[in-house]
GROMACS .gro file of C-alpha atoms in nm:
model
  218
    1MET     CA    1  12.006  13.849   1.528
    2SER     CA    2  12.147  14.218   1.494
    3PRO     CA    3  11.940  14.572   1.544
    4VAL     CA    4  11.948  14.571   1.152
    5MET     CA    5  11.805  14.191   1.125
    6ILE     CA    6  11.555  14.320   1.421
    7ASP     CA    7  11.496  14.605   1.200
    8LEU     CA    8  11.389  14.440   0.858
    9LEU     CA    9  11.179  14.247   1.046
   10LEU     CA   10  10.978  14.404   1.173
   11ASN     CA   11  11.006  14.668   0.911
   12ALA     CA   12  10.867  14.300   0.655
   13LEU     CA   13  10.621  14.283   0.934
   14GLY     CA   14  10.473  14.565   0.848
   15GLU     CA   15  10.448  14.478   0.562
   16THR     CA   16  10.304  14.166   0.500
   17VAL     CA   17  10.021  14.345   0.759
   18LEU     CA   18   9.908  14.596   0.458
   19MET     CA   19   9.934  14.330   0.221
   20THR     CA   20   9.754  14.105   0.385
   21LEU     CA   21   9.419  14.409   0.563
   22ILE     CA   22   9.392  14.594   0.255
   23SER     CA   23   9.375  14.284   0.037
   24GLY     CA   24   9.134  14.129   0.314
   25LEU     CA   25   8.961  14.529   0.301
   26ILE     CA   26   8.886  14.455  -0.058
   27SER     CA   27   8.808  14.006  -0.029
   28LEU     CA   28   8.598  14.193   0.189
   29VAL     CA   29   8.397  14.502  -0.002
   30ALA     CA   30   8.340  14.247  -0.335
   31GLY     CA   31   8.355  13.923  -0.192
   32LEU     CA   32   8.030  13.965   0.029
   33PRO     CA   33   7.770  14.104  -0.299
   34LEU     CA   34   7.848  13.802  -0.519
   35GLY     CA   35   7.809  13.568  -0.188
   36LEU     CA   36   7.440  13.748  -0.148
   37ILE     CA   37   7.376  13.720  -0.523
   38LEU     CA   38   7.460  13.329  -0.532
   39VAL     CA   39   7.224  13.301  -0.206
   40MET     CA   40   6.982  13.512  -0.389
   41THR     CA   41   6.957  13.413  -0.729
   42SER     CA   42   7.008  13.021  -0.630
   43PRO     CA   43   6.659  12.863  -0.629
   44GLY     CA   44   6.408  12.874  -0.453
   45GLY     CA   45   6.633  13.239  -0.310
   46ILE     CA   46   6.404  13.584  -0.333
   47ALA     CA   47   6.565  13.639  -0.656
   48GLU     CA   48   6.611  13.305  -0.803
   49HIS     CA   49   6.813  13.364  -1.061
   50ARG     CA   50   6.916  13.021  -1.208
   51GLY     CA   51   7.085  13.184  -1.549
   52VAL     CA   52   7.282  13.412  -1.330
   53ASN     CA   53   7.375  13.210  -1.059
   54ARG     CA   54   7.568  12.925  -1.304
   55VAL     CA   55   7.733  13.237  -1.480
   56LEU     CA   56   7.861  13.382  -1.155
   57GLY     CA   57   7.906  13.006  -0.984
   58LEU     CA   58   8.118  12.857  -1.311
   59VAL     CA   59   8.348  13.224  -1.260
   60ILE     CA   60   8.394  13.197  -0.866
   61ASN     CA   61   8.477  12.813  -0.905
   62GLY     CA   62   8.747  12.869  -1.175
   63PHE     CA   63   8.966  13.168  -0.961
   64ARG     CA   64   8.939  12.913  -0.669
   65SER     CA   65   9.090  12.632  -0.865
   66LEU     CA   66   9.385  12.817  -0.979
   67PRO     CA   67   9.718  12.796  -0.719
   68PHE     CA   68   9.813  13.123  -0.588
   69ILE     CA   69  10.202  13.127  -0.777
   70ILE     CA   70  10.008  13.039  -1.080
   71LEU     CA   71   9.794  13.312  -1.077
   72LEU     CA   72  10.027  13.574  -0.898
   73VAL     CA   73  10.227  13.502  -1.212
   74ALA     CA   74   9.967  13.486  -1.497
   75LEU     CA   75   9.824  13.890  -1.312
   76ILE     CA   76  10.125  13.954  -1.378
   77PRO     CA   77  10.052  14.205  -1.699
   78LEU     CA   78   9.771  14.276  -1.479
   79THR     CA   79   9.926  14.412  -1.216
   80ARG     CA   80  10.222  14.586  -1.422
   81PHE     CA   81   9.893  14.797  -1.537
   82LEU     CA   82   9.721  14.890  -1.245
   83VAL     CA   83   9.998  14.982  -1.016
   84GLY     CA   84  10.294  14.979  -1.273
   85THR     CA   85  10.544  14.730  -1.136
   86SER     CA   86  10.496  14.351  -1.064
   87LEU     CA   87  10.769  14.371  -0.756
   88GLY     CA   88  10.716  14.549  -0.391
   89ILE     CA   89  10.366  14.521  -0.149
   90TRP     CA   90  10.097  14.674  -0.386
   91ALA     CA   91  10.191  14.470  -0.661
   92ALA     CA   92  10.117  14.170  -0.489
   93ILE     CA   93   9.751  14.343  -0.318
   94VAL     CA   94   9.558  14.291  -0.693
   95PRO     CA   95   9.641  13.953  -0.726
   96LEU     CA   96   9.602  13.911  -0.294
   97SER     CA   97   9.285  14.015  -0.382
   98ILE     CA   98   9.140  13.910  -0.643
   99THR     CA   99   9.169  13.531  -0.497
  100ALA     CA  100   9.057  13.621  -0.144
  101THR     CA  101   8.793  13.762  -0.337
  102PRO     CA  102   8.632  13.394  -0.448
  103TYR     CA  103   8.764  13.231  -0.128
  104PHE     CA  104   8.508  13.429   0.066
  105ALA     CA  105   8.237  13.469  -0.137
  106ARG     CA  106   8.183  13.108  -0.065
  107VAL     CA  107   8.223  13.113   0.297
  108ALA     CA  108   8.067  13.365   0.283
  109GLU     CA  109   7.755  13.203   0.083
  110VAL     CA  110   7.748  12.958   0.363
  111SER     CA  111   7.711  13.124   0.628
  112LEU     CA  112   7.427  13.347   0.394
  113ARG     CA  113   7.264  12.970   0.276
  114ASP     CA  114   7.244  12.902   0.683
  115VAL     CA  115   6.926  13.188   0.815
  116ASP     CA  116   6.650  12.964   0.896
  117ARG     CA  117   6.460  12.982   0.541
  118GLY     CA  118   6.124  13.021   0.777
  119LEU     CA  119   6.271  13.417   0.835
  120ILE     CA  120   6.293  13.478   0.564
  121ASP     CA  121   5.958  13.372   0.419
  122ALA     CA  122   5.834  13.544   0.740
  123VAL     CA  123   5.952  13.921   0.659
  124ARG     CA  124   5.842  13.829   0.245
  125ALA     CA  125   5.525  13.705   0.354
  126MET     CA  126   5.499  14.103   0.585
  127GLY     CA  127   5.646  14.228   0.242
  128ALA     CA  128   5.972  14.294   0.252
  129SER     CA  129   6.151  14.479  -0.025
  130LYS     CA  130   6.480  14.197  -0.124
  131LEU     CA  131   6.697  14.523  -0.031
  132ARG     CA  132   6.494  14.521   0.328
  133ILE     CA  133   6.552  14.149   0.425
  134VAL     CA  134   6.910  14.121   0.282
  135TRP     CA  135   6.965  14.484   0.546
  136ASP     CA  136   6.729  14.347   0.823
  137VAL     CA  137   6.768  13.956   0.823
  138LEU     CA  138   7.047  13.835   0.539
  139ILE     CA  139   7.328  14.036   0.659
  140PRO     CA  140   7.273  14.036   1.079
  141GLU     CA  141   7.168  13.662   1.080
  142ALA     CA  142   7.498  13.548   0.945
  143LEU     CA  143   7.740  13.819   1.077
  144PRO     CA  144   7.936  13.600   1.322
  145GLY     CA  145   7.992  13.300   1.083
  146ILE     CA  146   8.066  13.580   0.801
  147LEU     CA  147   8.306  13.773   1.033
  148SER     CA  148   8.422  13.390   1.125
  149GLY     CA  149   8.454  13.350   0.740
  150PHE     CA  150   8.658  13.679   0.683
  151VAL     CA  151   8.927  13.588   1.028
  152VAL     CA  152   9.010  13.270   0.813
  153THR     CA  153   9.048  13.451   0.483
  154LEU     CA  154   9.299  13.712   0.667
  155VAL     CA  155   9.468  13.411   0.772
  156ALA     CA  156   9.505  13.243   0.487
  157LEU     CA  157   9.599  13.582   0.281
  158ILE     CA  158   9.907  13.535   0.582
  159GLY     CA  159  10.034  13.252   0.354
  160ALA     CA  160   9.980  13.348   0.062
  161SER     CA  161  10.097  13.750   0.122
  162ALA     CA  162  10.497  13.463   0.256
  163MET     CA  163  10.492  13.301  -0.076
  164ALA     CA  164  10.439  13.623  -0.337
  165GLY     CA  165  10.773  13.708  -0.139
  166ALA     CA  166  10.906  13.416  -0.416
  167ILE     CA  167  10.840  13.679  -0.663
  168GLY     CA  168  10.966  14.058  -0.518
  169ALA     CA  169  10.595  14.173  -0.302
  170GLY     CA  170  10.800  14.196   0.016
  171GLY     CA  171  10.667  14.136   0.340
  172LEU     CA  172  10.780  13.810   0.527
  173GLY     CA  173  10.802  13.555   0.314
  174ASP     CA  174  11.115  13.741   0.087
  175LEU     CA  175  11.260  13.806   0.384
  176ALA     CA  176  11.246  13.474   0.457
  177ILE     CA  177  11.386  13.344   0.116
  178ARG     CA  178  11.619  13.642   0.129
  179TYR     CA  179  11.803  13.596   0.432
  180GLY     CA  180  11.731  13.296   0.548
  181TYR     CA  181  11.718  13.025   0.260
  182GLN     CA  182  11.948  13.231   0.022
  183ARG     CA  183  12.235  13.324   0.256
  184PHE     CA  184  12.217  12.982   0.501
  185GLU     CA  185  12.135  13.255   0.750
  186THR     CA  186  11.870  13.002   0.977
  187SER     CA  187  11.825  13.257   1.314
  188VAL     CA  188  11.613  13.468   1.009
  189MET     CA  189  11.383  13.155   0.917
  190LEU     CA  190  11.327  13.102   1.247
  191ALA     CA  191  11.220  13.373   1.364
  192VAL     CA  192  10.972  13.479   1.077
  193ILE     CA  193  10.846  13.139   1.139
  194ALA     CA  194  10.752  13.224   1.492
  195VAL     CA  195  10.569  13.583   1.408
  196LEU     CA  196  10.414  13.412   1.195
  197ILE     CA  197  10.303  13.232   1.432
  198VAL     CA  198  10.239  13.481   1.677
  199LEU     CA  199  10.016  13.686   1.426
  200VAL     CA  200   9.824  13.406   1.273
  201CYS     CA  201   9.674  13.359   1.596
  202GLY     CA  202   9.633  13.665   1.703
  203ILE     CA  203   9.414  13.703   1.409
  204GLN     CA  204   9.260  13.398   1.482
  205TRP     CA  205   9.225  13.508   1.911
  206LEU     CA  206   9.105  13.862   1.807
  207GLY     CA  207   8.888  13.697   1.564
  208ASP     CA  208   8.688  13.500   1.788
  209ARG     CA  209   8.621  13.679   2.074
  210LEU     CA  210   8.470  13.990   1.822
  211VAL     CA  211   8.273  13.678   1.690
  212GLN     CA  212   8.159  13.533   2.033
  213ARG     CA  213   8.005  13.922   2.154
  214ILE     CA  214   7.833  13.970   1.774
  215ASP     CA  215   7.675  13.599   1.851
  216LYS     CA  216   7.288  13.643   1.977
  217ARG     CA  217   7.306  13.250   2.021
  218HIS     CA  218   7.619  13.216   2.329
   0.00000   0.00000   0.00000
């Protein structure tokens, strides 16, 4: 590839990483509390409330059932309202965050449900508050699974960000479509594919190493 195309590739890589990291952090901040609420309000939970659990579960499942490309288009009015445009990486972060949050919430819920029920009951018997149980038991015990789920969410966001390139969101997907597909530059398409593979493998490798460090079971 020419030096110009290499510059475009590096710029697109930076845009993809930025979109992925920001939307991933938003999904972490918003999704983890949702996962906690689902677990706490479930039957037998430390703050059982079937109504809240059922409604929240329906909302989360509703968003998860929508294909990303449909959600991307449906949220264009909201995206324009929030960031002033429907194009570019900042516009893409809105639908990326909204699609990733319910996904991560369910992943976190699964990890939180795996926490030993006996340990929770023992802490409750000692008079610990619900907040103390969350901070001292649920999150620390489920942390390896939560982190693994966050890594999976980041990988899914990389794929979604590439799809967002189809409507001018920028990043590697946009580069592949504009140059690799529309201009029939096979070398660009192959380069984008290679970079995406390396990026996904790198994130997965780093995530696995971090999980191994904090997992007390190993």
